[in-house]
Amino acid sequence: MSDESTPSGYDATRRTAWQPDLIFVGGRFQRDLALVTDDATGRIVSVSQNNEHDAARVVRLNGRALLPGMTNAHSHAFQRVIRGRTEFRTATARDTFWTWREQMYSAASRLTPEQIYDASRMAFLEMALGGITTVGEFHYLHHNVDGRPYNDPNLPAKQVVRAARDVGLRIALLRTAYARSGFNTQTNERQSRFITRDPQDFIKHTDALRLDLARESSTRADDHVDGSQSDQLATAWLGIAPHSVRAVPLPYWREVATYARAHRMPVHAHVAEQPAEVEACRVEHGRTPVSLLSEEGLLDERFTAVHAIHITAHEARALATAHAHVCACPTTERNLGDGIIPADLLFNAGARIALGTDSHAQIDLLEDARELELNLRLSKLSRAVLAPEELNEQGDDAGPDDVSRGNTNRDDVDHDDVDEPPSQISSLAARLFECATLSGASSIGADAGALERRRAADFFTVALDDPSIAGAGEDDLLATIIFSLTRAAVRDVIVGGHLVVENGRHAAQEEIVARFVGLQRGLWS
């Protein structure tokens, strides 16, 4: 970051004009613009010509392009501790998600609340360094290592929220309901930290956390001159996450969903991640997970189906008709051998797709964005699979199993209109970037994802001379960023108008990494 100047005659604590070489606004990169932010509320005031704004402070970002911050809609922060420690063959005949899960439980069953904080800070630091400004944390480590509740039932959740705030990210804490190990399945003792058997106990503890976060938000708003609670940007809020159909019986699900709707909370759930999960739902309910949720009235605009890999064209339409989101986690889905999300089916039906880094085998949301397309290229032997309809051509040689695998010819499904930004959504890169920004923000209830007045002042910059994107012109810069950018090109990250990463470094980076290294040595040595 360079060249900061402060004109006289203004309150330097109130407004800042950020002036890069290029700003991504209106669906394209534009020159000679300034993004003006309100330092008190953390919101965007305007996008103005460089010489026409009234900001007190000017921050010049020479050699940089500025883009809206990305939203990681699905994270299990504690799983950062198992990175690299599951990459081997077990004694079983075939390694799958289910064998990986047992290894993950060995870490989950040992972490203390302070260690959860250290692991979460490490995951959130990596997110910030990659241009992620908001995270949806699917949190289910509720109880002590012996399965008994803490004196404060929300102690681990509060440690995760503290970690996000200390790093500088905004967080939707998606408090996870987990009632059982599975239908007619004996309880797995390694899941004892997750399970709250009584839905009323779950709701009671969730409501206590909701009130605590509301009080904290009110206090933070009062700390800002000229700020009000309604204007002040929230740094942490609550959502509900019934873990999955296998882990939450239908009556329990209905109760927590009713609570969530009463408080206008986002609701997330793992849906159709594994064929075995789909089959178990058929055995218990006679329907697939998507069909069950749809027919029971549990899909709506606040619902996000995480993964939704093993679905049909009809189920994609059901999700779209309900205005639900789908959160794809391609890096984790690839790592676990889950399968390829049928993003073409979902886009054709009109569904909104968000992105998540899930197990944190890798934390790079742009990698997840490009994999959404590239994985389909491998399976369909075709390019530009997710390009918007008017630009996309596909063959008609889909096999008989293609509907169930999500490999459906685009002409085989309904072509509903999709609510998309008016300019340049016709490009494949713009569609993928929207998944990482606007769709992700909408999924978790964040007023972010675009550089527009009154939205969150959450954005990041990339160095235009970084070797991964050097030489790109204004017209092809977004495509170059989506398909080629390395995370090292991210230089500055601003959340709520406040600098979190500067010149590729976080102020607390050394301390966060050192604490995490100590945690890993203690866990695994």
Short mmCIF file of N, CA and C in Angstrom, two decimals, residues 111-224:
data_model
loop_
_atom_site.label_atom_id
_atom_site.label_comp_id
_atom_site.label_asym_id
_atom_site.label_seq_id
_atom_site.Cartn_x
_atom_site.Cartn_y
_atom_site.Cartn_z
N LEU A 111 -9.72 -31.59 21.24
CA LEU A 111 -9.45 -30.16 21.25
C LEU A 111 -10.13 -29.45 22.43
N THR A 112 -9.38 -28.64 23.17
CA THR A 112 -9.94 -27.80 24.22
C THR A 112 -10.49 -26.52 23.59
N PRO A 113 -11.31 -25.74 24.31
CA PRO A 113 -11.80 -24.48 23.74
C PRO A 113 -10.67 -23.55 23.29
N GLU A 114 -9.59 -23.45 24.07
CA GLU A 114 -8.49 -22.58 23.66
C GLU A 114 -7.80 -23.11 22.41
N GLN A 115 -7.72 -24.42 22.27
CA GLN A 115 -7.15 -24.99 21.05
C GLN A 115 -8.08 -24.79 19.86
N ILE A 116 -9.38 -24.83 20.09
CA ILE A 116 -10.33 -24.51 19.03
C ILE A 116 -10.10 -23.08 18.55
N TYR A 117 -9.83 -22.19 19.48
CA TYR A 117 -9.52 -20.80 19.14
C TYR A 117 -8.27 -20.72 18.27
N ASP A 118 -7.21 -21.41 18.65
CA ASP A 118 -5.97 -21.36 17.88
C ASP A 118 -6.13 -21.97 16.50
N ALA A 119 -6.85 -23.09 16.41
CA ALA A 119 -7.09 -23.71 15.10
C ALA A 119 -7.95 -22.81 14.22
N SER A 120 -8.95 -22.19 14.82
CA SER A 120 -9.84 -21.31 14.06
C SER A 120 -9.10 -20.08 13.57
N ARG A 121 -8.26 -19.51 14.42
CA ARG A 121 -7.49 -18.34 13.98
C ARG A 121 -6.62 -18.68 12.78
N MET A 122 -6.01 -19.88 12.79
CA MET A 122 -5.16 -20.27 11.67
C MET A 122 -5.98 -20.38 10.39
N ALA A 123 -7.13 -21.02 10.47
CA ALA A 123 -7.99 -21.15 9.29
C ALA A 123 -8.45 -19.78 8.80
N PHE A 124 -8.85 -18.91 9.72
CA PHE A 124 -9.35 -17.59 9.34
C PHE A 124 -8.23 -16.71 8.79
N LEU A 125 -7.02 -16.87 9.32
CA LEU A 125 -5.89 -16.13 8.77
C LEU A 125 -5.68 -16.49 7.30
N GLU A 126 -5.68 -17.78 7.01
CA GLU A 126 -5.52 -18.21 5.61
C GLU A 126 -6.63 -17.64 4.73
N MET A 127 -7.85 -17.60 5.25
CA MET A 127 -8.94 -17.04 4.48
C MET A 127 -8.68 -15.57 4.17
N ALA A 128 -8.30 -14.81 5.19
CA ALA A 128 -8.05 -13.39 4.99
C ALA A 128 -6.95 -13.17 3.97
N LEU A 129 -5.89 -13.93 4.05
CA LEU A 129 -4.77 -13.77 3.12
C LEU A 129 -5.19 -14.07 1.68
N GLY A 130 -6.29 -14.79 1.49
CA GLY A 130 -6.77 -15.12 0.16
C GLY A 130 -7.91 -14.26 -0.33
N GLY A 131 -8.27 -13.19 0.39
CA GLY A 131 -9.33 -12.30 -0.07
C GLY A 131 -10.71 -12.61 0.44
N ILE A 132 -10.82 -13.57 1.37
CA ILE A 132 -12.10 -13.88 2.00
C ILE A 132 -12.32 -12.90 3.14
N THR A 133 -13.49 -12.28 3.17
CA THR A 133 -13.77 -11.27 4.19
C THR A 133 -14.87 -11.70 5.17
N THR A 134 -15.65 -12.73 4.80
CA THR A 134 -16.74 -13.21 5.66
C THR A 134 -16.78 -14.72 5.58
N VAL A 135 -17.10 -15.35 6.71
CA VAL A 135 -17.13 -16.82 6.76
C VAL A 135 -18.41 -17.30 7.42
N GLY A 136 -18.96 -18.37 6.87
CA GLY A 136 -20.06 -19.10 7.50
C GLY A 136 -19.48 -20.32 8.19
N GLU A 137 -19.45 -20.31 9.51
CA GLU A 137 -18.79 -21.38 10.28
C GLU A 137 -19.83 -22.38 10.77
N PHE A 138 -19.81 -23.57 10.18
CA PHE A 138 -20.73 -24.66 10.49
C PHE A 138 -20.17 -25.36 11.72
N HIS A 139 -20.63 -24.90 12.89
CA HIS A 139 -19.96 -25.23 14.16
C HIS A 139 -20.72 -26.30 14.93
N TYR A 140 -20.03 -27.42 15.23
CA TYR A 140 -20.71 -28.48 15.99
C TYR A 140 -19.89 -29.04 17.15
N LEU A 141 -18.78 -28.43 17.52
CA LEU A 141 -18.05 -28.87 18.73
C LEU A 141 -18.63 -28.13 19.93
N HIS A 142 -19.74 -28.64 20.45
CA HIS A 142 -20.47 -27.92 21.49
C HIS A 142 -20.01 -28.26 22.91
N HIS A 143 -19.72 -29.53 23.18
CA HIS A 143 -19.56 -30.00 24.55
C HIS A 143 -18.09 -30.28 24.89
N ASN A 144 -17.88 -30.60 26.15
CA ASN A 144 -16.55 -30.97 26.60
C ASN A 144 -16.13 -32.29 25.94
N VAL A 145 -14.85 -32.63 26.08
CA VAL A 145 -14.34 -33.83 25.42
C VAL A 145 -15.03 -35.10 25.93
N ASP A 146 -15.63 -35.04 27.13
CA ASP A 146 -16.35 -36.22 27.64
C ASP A 146 -17.84 -36.19 27.29
N GLY A 147 -18.24 -35.21 26.51
CA GLY A 147 -19.63 -35.13 26.07
C GLY A 147 -20.53 -34.33 26.97
N ARG A 148 -20.03 -33.87 28.12
CA ARG A 148 -20.86 -33.07 29.02
C ARG A 148 -20.80 -31.59 28.62
N PRO A 149 -21.91 -30.87 28.79
CA PRO A 149 -21.90 -29.45 28.44
C PRO A 149 -20.94 -28.67 29.34
N TYR A 150 -20.35 -27.62 28.79
CA TYR A 150 -19.58 -26.68 29.59
C TYR A 150 -20.54 -25.87 30.46
N ASN A 151 -20.00 -25.23 31.49
CA ASN A 151 -20.84 -24.34 32.30
C ASN A 151 -21.52 -23.29 31.42
N ASP A 152 -20.78 -22.78 30.46
CA ASP A 152 -21.36 -21.96 29.40
C ASP A 152 -21.49 -22.87 28.18
N PRO A 153 -22.69 -23.30 27.83
CA PRO A 153 -22.86 -24.26 26.73
C PRO A 153 -22.32 -23.75 25.39
N ASN A 154 -22.09 -22.44 25.31
CA ASN A 154 -21.62 -21.85 24.05
C ASN A 154 -20.14 -21.46 24.09
N LEU A 155 -19.41 -21.99 25.06
CA LEU A 155 -18.00 -21.62 25.19
C LEU A 155 -17.20 -21.88 23.91
N PRO A 156 -17.25 -23.08 23.30
CA PRO A 156 -16.48 -23.28 22.07
C PRO A 156 -16.93 -22.35 20.93
N ALA A 157 -18.23 -22.13 20.80
CA ALA A 157 -18.73 -21.23 19.76
C ALA A 157 -18.19 -19.83 19.94
N LYS A 158 -18.15 -19.38 21.18
CA LYS A 158 -17.64 -18.03 21.45
C LYS A 158 -16.15 -17.94 21.14
N GLN A 159 -15.42 -19.03 21.32
CA GLN A 159 -14.00 -19.03 20.96
C GLN A 159 -13.82 -18.90 19.45
N VAL A 160 -14.71 -19.53 18.69
CA VAL A 160 -14.64 -19.42 17.23
C VAL A 160 -14.96 -17.99 16.80
N VAL A 161 -15.98 -17.40 17.39
CA VAL A 161 -16.33 -16.01 17.07
C VAL A 161 -15.18 -15.08 17.45
N ARG A 162 -14.58 -15.31 18.61
CA ARG A 162 -13.44 -14.49 19.03
C ARG A 162 -12.29 -14.60 18.04
N ALA A 163 -12.06 -15.81 17.55
CA ALA A 163 -10.98 -16.02 16.59
C ALA A 163 -11.23 -15.22 15.31
N ALA A 164 -12.46 -15.26 14.82
CA ALA A 164 -12.77 -14.52 13.59
C ALA A 164 -12.59 -13.03 13.81
N ARG A 165 -13.09 -12.53 14.92
CA ARG A 165 -12.96 -11.09 15.20
C ARG A 165 -11.50 -10.68 15.37
N ASP A 166 -10.71 -11.53 16.02
CA ASP A 166 -9.31 -11.18 16.23
C ASP A 166 -8.53 -11.16 14.92
N VAL A 167 -8.91 -12.02 13.98
CA VAL A 167 -8.28 -11.99 12.66
C VAL A 167 -8.79 -10.82 11.84
N GLY A 168 -10.06 -10.45 12.06
CA GLY A 168 -10.65 -9.34 11.33
C GLY A 168 -11.73 -9.74 10.36
N LEU A 169 -12.15 -11.00 10.37
CA LEU A 169 -13.22 -11.45 9.50
C LEU A 169 -14.57 -11.24 10.16
N ARG A 170 -15.59 -11.10 9.34
CA ARG A 170 -16.97 -11.16 9.83
C ARG A 170 -17.42 -12.62 9.75
N ILE A 171 -18.30 -13.02 10.68
CA ILE A 171 -18.65 -14.43 10.80
C ILE A 171 -20.13 -14.64 11.05
N ALA A 172 -20.70 -15.58 10.30
CA ALA A 172 -22.02 -16.13 10.62
C ALA A 172 -21.76 -17.46 11.31
N LEU A 173 -22.05 -17.53 12.61
CA LEU A 173 -21.86 -18.77 13.37
C LEU A 173 -23.10 -19.63 13.14
N LEU A 174 -22.95 -20.67 12.36
CA LEU A 174 -24.06 -21.56 12.02
C LEU A 174 -24.08 -22.70 13.05
N ARG A 175 -24.83 -22.49 14.11
CA ARG A 175 -24.82 -23.43 15.23
C ARG A 175 -25.53 -24.72 14.82
N THR A 176 -24.81 -25.84 14.94
CA THR A 176 -25.23 -27.08 14.33
C THR A 176 -26.02 -27.98 15.28
N ALA A 177 -27.20 -28.38 14.81
CA ALA A 177 -28.01 -29.36 15.53
C ALA A 177 -27.57 -30.75 15.12
N TYR A 178 -27.27 -31.58 16.10
CA TYR A 178 -26.78 -32.94 15.86
C TYR A 178 -27.42 -33.80 16.94
N ALA A 179 -28.35 -34.67 16.55
CA ALA A 179 -29.15 -35.39 17.54
C ALA A 179 -28.79 -36.86 17.69
N ARG A 180 -28.15 -37.44 16.66
CA ARG A 180 -27.91 -38.88 16.68
C ARG A 180 -26.79 -39.21 15.69
N SER A 181 -26.30 -40.42 15.77
CA SER A 181 -25.28 -40.86 14.83
C SER A 181 -25.87 -41.27 13.50
N GLY A 182 -27.13 -41.63 13.49
CA GLY A 182 -27.80 -42.02 12.26
C GLY A 182 -29.06 -42.80 12.57
N PHE A 183 -29.86 -43.04 11.56
CA PHE A 183 -31.11 -43.78 11.72
C PHE A 183 -30.80 -45.23 12.10
N ASN A 184 -31.41 -45.68 13.23
CA ASN A 184 -31.20 -47.06 13.71
C ASN A 184 -29.71 -47.41 13.80
N THR A 185 -28.92 -46.41 14.21
CA THR A 185 -27.46 -46.58 14.31
C THR A 185 -27.02 -46.37 15.75
N GLN A 186 -26.17 -47.23 16.23
CA GLN A 186 -25.65 -47.08 17.58
C GLN A 186 -24.80 -45.82 17.67
N THR A 187 -24.88 -45.11 18.80
CA THR A 187 -24.15 -43.86 18.97
C THR A 187 -22.65 -44.10 18.89
N ASN A 188 -21.99 -43.29 18.09
CA ASN A 188 -20.54 -43.28 18.01
C ASN A 188 -20.02 -42.37 19.12
N GLU A 189 -19.28 -42.93 20.07
CA GLU A 189 -18.82 -42.14 21.22
C GLU A 189 -17.98 -40.95 20.80
N ARG A 190 -17.34 -41.04 19.63
CA ARG A 190 -16.53 -39.92 19.17
C ARG A 190 -17.37 -38.73 18.72
N GLN A 191 -18.68 -38.92 18.64
CA GLN A 191 -19.58 -37.83 18.29
C GLN A 191 -20.23 -37.19 19.51
N SER A 192 -19.81 -37.59 20.68
CA SER A 192 -20.49 -37.12 21.90
C SER A 192 -20.38 -35.61 22.09
N ARG A 193 -19.35 -34.99 21.55
CA ARG A 193 -19.21 -33.53 21.66
C ARG A 193 -20.23 -32.81 20.80
N PHE A 194 -20.78 -33.49 19.81
CA PHE A 194 -21.66 -32.84 18.85
C PHE A 194 -23.12 -32.89 19.27
N ILE A 195 -23.50 -33.95 19.99
CA ILE A 195 -24.90 -34.34 20.11
C ILE A 195 -25.63 -33.61 21.24
N THR A 196 -26.76 -33.01 20.88
CA THR A 196 -27.74 -32.48 21.83
C THR A 196 -29.06 -33.15 21.50
N ARG A 197 -29.49 -34.08 22.34
CA ARG A 197 -30.61 -34.95 21.98
C ARG A 197 -31.96 -34.26 22.01
N ASP A 198 -32.12 -33.29 22.89
CA ASP A 198 -33.40 -32.62 23.05
C ASP A 198 -33.40 -31.34 22.22
N PRO A 199 -34.32 -31.20 21.27
CA PRO A 199 -34.32 -29.97 20.46
C PRO A 199 -34.57 -28.71 21.28
N GLN A 200 -35.30 -28.82 22.38
CA GLN A 200 -35.53 -27.64 23.20
C GLN A 200 -34.25 -27.19 23.91
N ASP A 201 -33.41 -28.14 24.30
CA ASP A 201 -32.11 -27.76 24.86
C ASP A 201 -31.26 -27.07 23.80
N PHE A 202 -31.29 -27.60 22.58
CA PHE A 202 -30.53 -26.96 21.50
C PHE A 202 -31.03 -25.53 21.27
N ILE A 203 -32.33 -25.35 21.21
CA ILE A 203 -32.89 -24.02 20.98
C ILE A 203 -32.56 -23.09 22.14
N LYS A 204 -32.63 -23.59 23.37
CA LYS A 204 -32.32 -22.76 24.54
C LYS A 204 -30.88 -22.24 24.47
N HIS A 205 -29.95 -23.13 24.18
CA HIS A 205 -28.54 -22.73 24.11
C HIS A 205 -28.29 -21.81 22.92
N THR A 206 -28.97 -22.08 21.81
CA THR A 206 -28.82 -21.23 20.63
C THR A 206 -29.34 -19.83 20.92
N ASP A 207 -30.48 -19.74 21.60
CA ASP A 207 -31.06 -18.43 21.87
C ASP A 207 -30.18 -17.63 22.83
N ALA A 208 -29.55 -18.33 23.76
CA ALA A 208 -28.63 -17.63 24.67
C ALA A 208 -27.48 -17.02 23.88
N LEU A 209 -26.96 -17.77 22.90
CA LEU A 209 -25.88 -17.23 22.08
C LEU A 209 -26.37 -16.09 21.21
N ARG A 210 -27.58 -16.21 20.68
CA ARG A 210 -28.15 -15.13 19.88
C ARG A 210 -28.21 -13.83 20.68
N LEU A 211 -28.67 -13.92 21.91
CA LEU A 211 -28.78 -12.73 22.75
C LEU A 211 -27.41 -12.17 23.11
N ASP A 212 -26.45 -13.05 23.37
CA ASP A 212 -25.09 -12.59 23.67
C ASP A 212 -24.50 -11.82 22.49
N LEU A 213 -24.66 -12.36 21.28
CA LEU A 213 -24.13 -11.68 20.10
C LEU A 213 -24.85 -10.37 19.86
N ALA A 214 -26.15 -10.33 20.11
CA ALA A 214 -26.91 -9.08 19.94
C ALA A 214 -26.44 -8.02 20.91
N ARG A 215 -26.17 -8.42 22.16
CA ARG A 215 -25.67 -7.45 23.15
C ARG A 215 -24.29 -6.93 22.74
N GLU A 216 -23.44 -7.83 22.26
CA GLU A 216 -22.11 -7.39 21.82
C GLU A 216 -22.20 -6.43 20.65
N SER A 217 -23.11 -6.69 19.72
CA SER A 217 -23.28 -5.80 18.57
C SER A 217 -23.76 -4.43 19.01
N SER A 218 -24.67 -4.41 19.99
CA SER A 218 -25.17 -3.14 20.50
C SER A 218 -24.06 -2.35 21.16
N THR A 219 -23.22 -3.02 21.93
CA THR A 219 -22.10 -2.35 22.60
C THR A 219 -21.12 -1.79 21.59
N ARG A 220 -20.81 -2.56 20.56
CA ARG A 220 -19.87 -2.11 19.54
C ARG A 220 -20.42 -0.91 18.79
N ALA A 221 -21.74 -0.90 18.51
CA ALA A 221 -22.34 0.24 17.83
C ALA A 221 -22.23 1.49 18.68
N ASP A 222 -22.43 1.35 20.01
CA ASP A 222 -22.36 2.50 20.89
C ASP A 222 -20.96 3.08 20.97
N ASP A 223 -19.96 2.29 20.64
CA ASP A 223 -18.59 2.75 20.71
C ASP A 223 -18.21 3.71 19.59
N HIS A 224 -19.04 3.82 18.55
CA HIS A 224 -18.71 4.61 17.38
C HIS A 224 -19.48 5.93 17.38
#
